[in-house]
Rosetta silent file (secondary structure, phi, psi, omega in degrees, C-alpha in Angstrom):
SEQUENCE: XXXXXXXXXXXXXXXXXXXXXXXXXXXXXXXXXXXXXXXXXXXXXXXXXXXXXXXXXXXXXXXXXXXXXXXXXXXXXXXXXXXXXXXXXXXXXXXXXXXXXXXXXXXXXXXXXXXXXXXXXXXXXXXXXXXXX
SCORE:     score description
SCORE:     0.000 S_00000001
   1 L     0.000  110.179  148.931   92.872  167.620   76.567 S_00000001
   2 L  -106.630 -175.892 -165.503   89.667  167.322   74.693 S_00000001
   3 L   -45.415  130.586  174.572   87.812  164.764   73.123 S_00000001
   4 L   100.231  -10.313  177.470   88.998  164.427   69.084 S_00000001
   5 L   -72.620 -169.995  174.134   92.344  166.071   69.732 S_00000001
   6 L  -100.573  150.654 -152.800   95.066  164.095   68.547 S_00000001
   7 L    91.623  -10.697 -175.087   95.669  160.678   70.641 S_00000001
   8 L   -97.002  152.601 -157.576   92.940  160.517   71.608 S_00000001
   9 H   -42.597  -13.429  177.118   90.599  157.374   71.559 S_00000001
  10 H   -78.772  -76.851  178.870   88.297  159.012   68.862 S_00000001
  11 H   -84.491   -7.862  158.085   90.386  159.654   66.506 S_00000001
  12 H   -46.838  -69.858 -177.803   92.841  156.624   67.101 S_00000001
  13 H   -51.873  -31.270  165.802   89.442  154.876   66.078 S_00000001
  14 H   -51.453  -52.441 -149.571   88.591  157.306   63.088 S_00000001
  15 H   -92.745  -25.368  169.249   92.358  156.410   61.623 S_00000001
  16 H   -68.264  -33.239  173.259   92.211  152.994   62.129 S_00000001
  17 H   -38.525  -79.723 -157.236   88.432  152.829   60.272 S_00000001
  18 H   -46.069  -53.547  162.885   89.854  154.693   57.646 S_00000001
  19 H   -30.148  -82.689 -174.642   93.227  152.482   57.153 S_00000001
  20 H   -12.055  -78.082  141.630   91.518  149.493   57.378 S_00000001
  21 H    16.169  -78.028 -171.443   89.258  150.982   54.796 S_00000001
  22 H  -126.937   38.660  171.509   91.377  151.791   52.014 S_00000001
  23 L  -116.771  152.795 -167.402   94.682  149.769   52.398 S_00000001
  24 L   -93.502  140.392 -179.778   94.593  146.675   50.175 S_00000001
  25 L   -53.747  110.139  157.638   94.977  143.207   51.863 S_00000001
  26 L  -119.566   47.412  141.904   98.365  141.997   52.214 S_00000001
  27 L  -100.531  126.964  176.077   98.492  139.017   53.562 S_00000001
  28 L  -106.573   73.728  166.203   99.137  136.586   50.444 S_00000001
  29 L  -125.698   -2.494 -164.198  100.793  133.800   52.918 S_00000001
  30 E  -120.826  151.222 -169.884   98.296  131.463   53.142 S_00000001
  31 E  -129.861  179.265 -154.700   97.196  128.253   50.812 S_00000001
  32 E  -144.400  132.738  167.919   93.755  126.124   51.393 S_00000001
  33 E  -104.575  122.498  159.551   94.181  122.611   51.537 S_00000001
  34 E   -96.992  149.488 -176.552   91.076  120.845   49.860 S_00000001
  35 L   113.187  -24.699 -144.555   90.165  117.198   50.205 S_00000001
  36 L   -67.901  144.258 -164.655   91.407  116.621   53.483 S_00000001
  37 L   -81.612  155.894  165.687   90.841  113.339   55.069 S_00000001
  38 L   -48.627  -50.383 -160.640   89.083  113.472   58.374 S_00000001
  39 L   -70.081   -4.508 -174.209   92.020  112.074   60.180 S_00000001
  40 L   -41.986  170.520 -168.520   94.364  115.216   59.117 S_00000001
  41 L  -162.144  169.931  173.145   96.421  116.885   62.193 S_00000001
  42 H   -69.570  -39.143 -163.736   98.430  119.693   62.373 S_00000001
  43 H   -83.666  -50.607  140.028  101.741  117.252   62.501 S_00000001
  44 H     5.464  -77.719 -175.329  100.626  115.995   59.150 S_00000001
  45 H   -55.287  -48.318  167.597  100.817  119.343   57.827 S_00000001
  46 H   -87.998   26.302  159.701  104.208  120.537   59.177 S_00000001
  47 H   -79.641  -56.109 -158.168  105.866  116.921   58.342 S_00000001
  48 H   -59.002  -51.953 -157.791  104.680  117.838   54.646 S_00000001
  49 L   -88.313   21.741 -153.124  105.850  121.232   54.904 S_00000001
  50 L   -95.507  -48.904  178.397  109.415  120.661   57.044 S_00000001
  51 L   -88.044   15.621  161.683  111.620  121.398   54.684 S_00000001
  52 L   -94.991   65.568  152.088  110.881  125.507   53.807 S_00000001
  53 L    48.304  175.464 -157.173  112.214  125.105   57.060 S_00000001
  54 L   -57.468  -22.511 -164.296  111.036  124.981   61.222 S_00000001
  55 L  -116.675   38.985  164.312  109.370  128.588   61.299 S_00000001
  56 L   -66.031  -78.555 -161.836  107.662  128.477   57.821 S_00000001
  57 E   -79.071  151.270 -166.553  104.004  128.045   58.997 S_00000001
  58 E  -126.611   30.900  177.356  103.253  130.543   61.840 S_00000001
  59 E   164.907   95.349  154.816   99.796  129.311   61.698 S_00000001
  60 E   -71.677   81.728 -178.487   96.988  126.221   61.125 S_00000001
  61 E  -118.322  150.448  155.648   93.035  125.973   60.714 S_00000001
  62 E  -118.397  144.668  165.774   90.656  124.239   60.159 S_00000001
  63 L   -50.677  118.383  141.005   86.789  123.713   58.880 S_00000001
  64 L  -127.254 -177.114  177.762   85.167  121.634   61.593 S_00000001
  65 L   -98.409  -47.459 -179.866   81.569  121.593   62.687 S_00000001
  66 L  -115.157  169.443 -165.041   82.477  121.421   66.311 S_00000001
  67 L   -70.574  -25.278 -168.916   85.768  122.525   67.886 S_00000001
  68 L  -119.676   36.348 -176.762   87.284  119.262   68.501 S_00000001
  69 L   -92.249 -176.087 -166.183   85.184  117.503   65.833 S_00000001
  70 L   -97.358  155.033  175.404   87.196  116.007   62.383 S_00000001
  71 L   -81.871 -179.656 -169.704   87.764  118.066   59.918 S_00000001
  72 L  -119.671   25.049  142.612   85.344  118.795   56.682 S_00000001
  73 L   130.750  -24.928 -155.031   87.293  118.287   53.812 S_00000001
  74 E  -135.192  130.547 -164.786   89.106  121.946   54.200 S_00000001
  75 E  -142.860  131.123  162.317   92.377  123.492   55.797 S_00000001
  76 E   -98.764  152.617  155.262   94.304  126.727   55.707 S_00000001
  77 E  -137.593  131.832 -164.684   97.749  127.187   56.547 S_00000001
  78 E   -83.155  103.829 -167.543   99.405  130.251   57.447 S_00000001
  79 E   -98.839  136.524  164.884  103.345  130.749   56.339 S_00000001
  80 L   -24.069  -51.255  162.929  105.482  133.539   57.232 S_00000001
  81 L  -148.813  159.558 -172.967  105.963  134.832   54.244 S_00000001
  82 H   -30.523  -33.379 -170.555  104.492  135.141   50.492 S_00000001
  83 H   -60.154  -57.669 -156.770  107.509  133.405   49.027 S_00000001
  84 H   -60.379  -60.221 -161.179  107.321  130.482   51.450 S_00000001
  85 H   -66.820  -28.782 -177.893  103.452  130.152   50.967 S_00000001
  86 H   -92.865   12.349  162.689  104.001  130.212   47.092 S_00000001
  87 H   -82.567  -33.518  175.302  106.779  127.741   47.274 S_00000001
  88 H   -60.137  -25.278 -179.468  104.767  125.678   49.032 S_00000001
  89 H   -83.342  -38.503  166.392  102.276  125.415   46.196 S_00000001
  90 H   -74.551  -66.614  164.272  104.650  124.834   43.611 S_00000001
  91 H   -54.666  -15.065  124.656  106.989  122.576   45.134 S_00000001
  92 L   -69.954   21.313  171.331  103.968  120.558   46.377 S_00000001
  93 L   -47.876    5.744 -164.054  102.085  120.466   43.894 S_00000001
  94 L  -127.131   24.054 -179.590  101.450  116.999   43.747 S_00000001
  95 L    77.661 -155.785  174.889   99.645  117.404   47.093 S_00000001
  96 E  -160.035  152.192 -173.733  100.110  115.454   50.345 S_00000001
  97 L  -112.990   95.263 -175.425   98.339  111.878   51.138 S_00000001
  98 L  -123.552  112.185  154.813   96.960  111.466   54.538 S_00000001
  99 L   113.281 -137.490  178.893   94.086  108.622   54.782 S_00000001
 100 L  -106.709   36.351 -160.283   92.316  107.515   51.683 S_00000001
 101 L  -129.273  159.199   67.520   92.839  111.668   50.008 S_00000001
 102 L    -7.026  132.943  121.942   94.938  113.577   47.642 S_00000001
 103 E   -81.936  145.941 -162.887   94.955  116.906   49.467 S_00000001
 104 E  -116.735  133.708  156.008   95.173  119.530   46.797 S_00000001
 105 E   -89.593   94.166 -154.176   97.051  122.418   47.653 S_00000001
 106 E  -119.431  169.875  159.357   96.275  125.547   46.179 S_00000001
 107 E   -74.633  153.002  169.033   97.211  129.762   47.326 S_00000001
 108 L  -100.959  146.856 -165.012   94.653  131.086   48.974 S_00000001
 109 L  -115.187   84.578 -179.881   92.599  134.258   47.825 S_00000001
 110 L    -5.372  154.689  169.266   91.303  136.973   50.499 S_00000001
 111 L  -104.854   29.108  161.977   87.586  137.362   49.873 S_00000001
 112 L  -109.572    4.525  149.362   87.760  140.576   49.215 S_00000001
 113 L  -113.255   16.281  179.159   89.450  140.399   46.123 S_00000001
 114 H   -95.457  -76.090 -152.800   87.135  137.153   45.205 S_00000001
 115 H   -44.775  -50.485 -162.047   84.141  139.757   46.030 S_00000001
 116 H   -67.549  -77.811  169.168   86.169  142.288   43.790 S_00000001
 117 H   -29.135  -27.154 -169.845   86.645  139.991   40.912 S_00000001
 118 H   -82.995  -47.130 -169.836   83.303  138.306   41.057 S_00000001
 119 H   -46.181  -38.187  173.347   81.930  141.945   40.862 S_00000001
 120 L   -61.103  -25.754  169.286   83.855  142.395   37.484 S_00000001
 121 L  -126.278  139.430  179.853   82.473  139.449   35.539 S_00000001
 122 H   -77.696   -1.567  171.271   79.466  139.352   34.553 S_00000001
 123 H   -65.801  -31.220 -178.507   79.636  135.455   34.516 S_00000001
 124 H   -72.341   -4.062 -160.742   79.679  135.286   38.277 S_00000001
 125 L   -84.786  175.950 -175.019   76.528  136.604   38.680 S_00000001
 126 L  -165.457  136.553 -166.328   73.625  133.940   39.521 S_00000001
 127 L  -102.359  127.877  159.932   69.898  134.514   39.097 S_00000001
 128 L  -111.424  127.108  162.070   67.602  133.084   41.940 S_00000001
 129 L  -127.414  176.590 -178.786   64.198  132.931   40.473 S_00000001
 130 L    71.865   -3.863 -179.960   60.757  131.315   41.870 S_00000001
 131 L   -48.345  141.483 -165.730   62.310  131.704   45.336 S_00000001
 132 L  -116.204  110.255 -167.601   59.759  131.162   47.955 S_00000001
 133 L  -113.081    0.000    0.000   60.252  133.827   50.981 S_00000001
């Protein structure tokens, strides 16, 4: 067996490149919590979330500065599946109240179709001028 035949580590690497490459991102499961009080927790989060049932979210993070520092205002959460994460957005819409916050609940949007969109209007674009390098 040589190198480049098929199975082998070469082209296993080649096919994944390419995949990667040109399949379009599908996870849609996830929403961004903005606002978020310092004191937020994970147990917060699935309390709020309990009834799309026990195995909705497969999956919590957060914005900190350090790992076991408070958070900075911003939270993802990951749900099993598209439905679930856009149920979550509707039927919560009115957010969730932890501290002295509103957390706003929104879907969240891969950046690669942010990148793709921004590329598309010419409104997104933003002029640095006078920059000192």
């Amino acid at each position: 067996a040589g190198a480049g035949e098929d199975g082998s580590p070469e082209k296993k690497k080649r096919k994944r490149e390419e995949t990667t490459a040109t399949e379009p991102p599908t996870n849609k499961a996830e929403v961004i919590l903005r606002n978020c009080d310092r004191i937020i927790t994970d147990e917060h989060v699935r309390e709020h979330f309990a009834d799309l049932g026990p195995k909705a979210i497969t999956r919590i993070m957060w914005h900190r500065r350090t790992r076991d520092g408070p958070v900075l205002g911003l939270g993802f959460v990951r749900f099993a599946t598209q439905e679930l994460a856009l149920r979550a957005v509707t039927e919560f819409k009115d957010g969730l109240q932890v501290g002295q916050r509103r957390v706003v609940i929104e879907l969240a949007t891969p950046d690669r179709e942010r990148r793709k969109s921004c590329s598309e209007d010419p409104a997104c674009e933003v002029f640095v001028g006078n920059a000192h390098w």
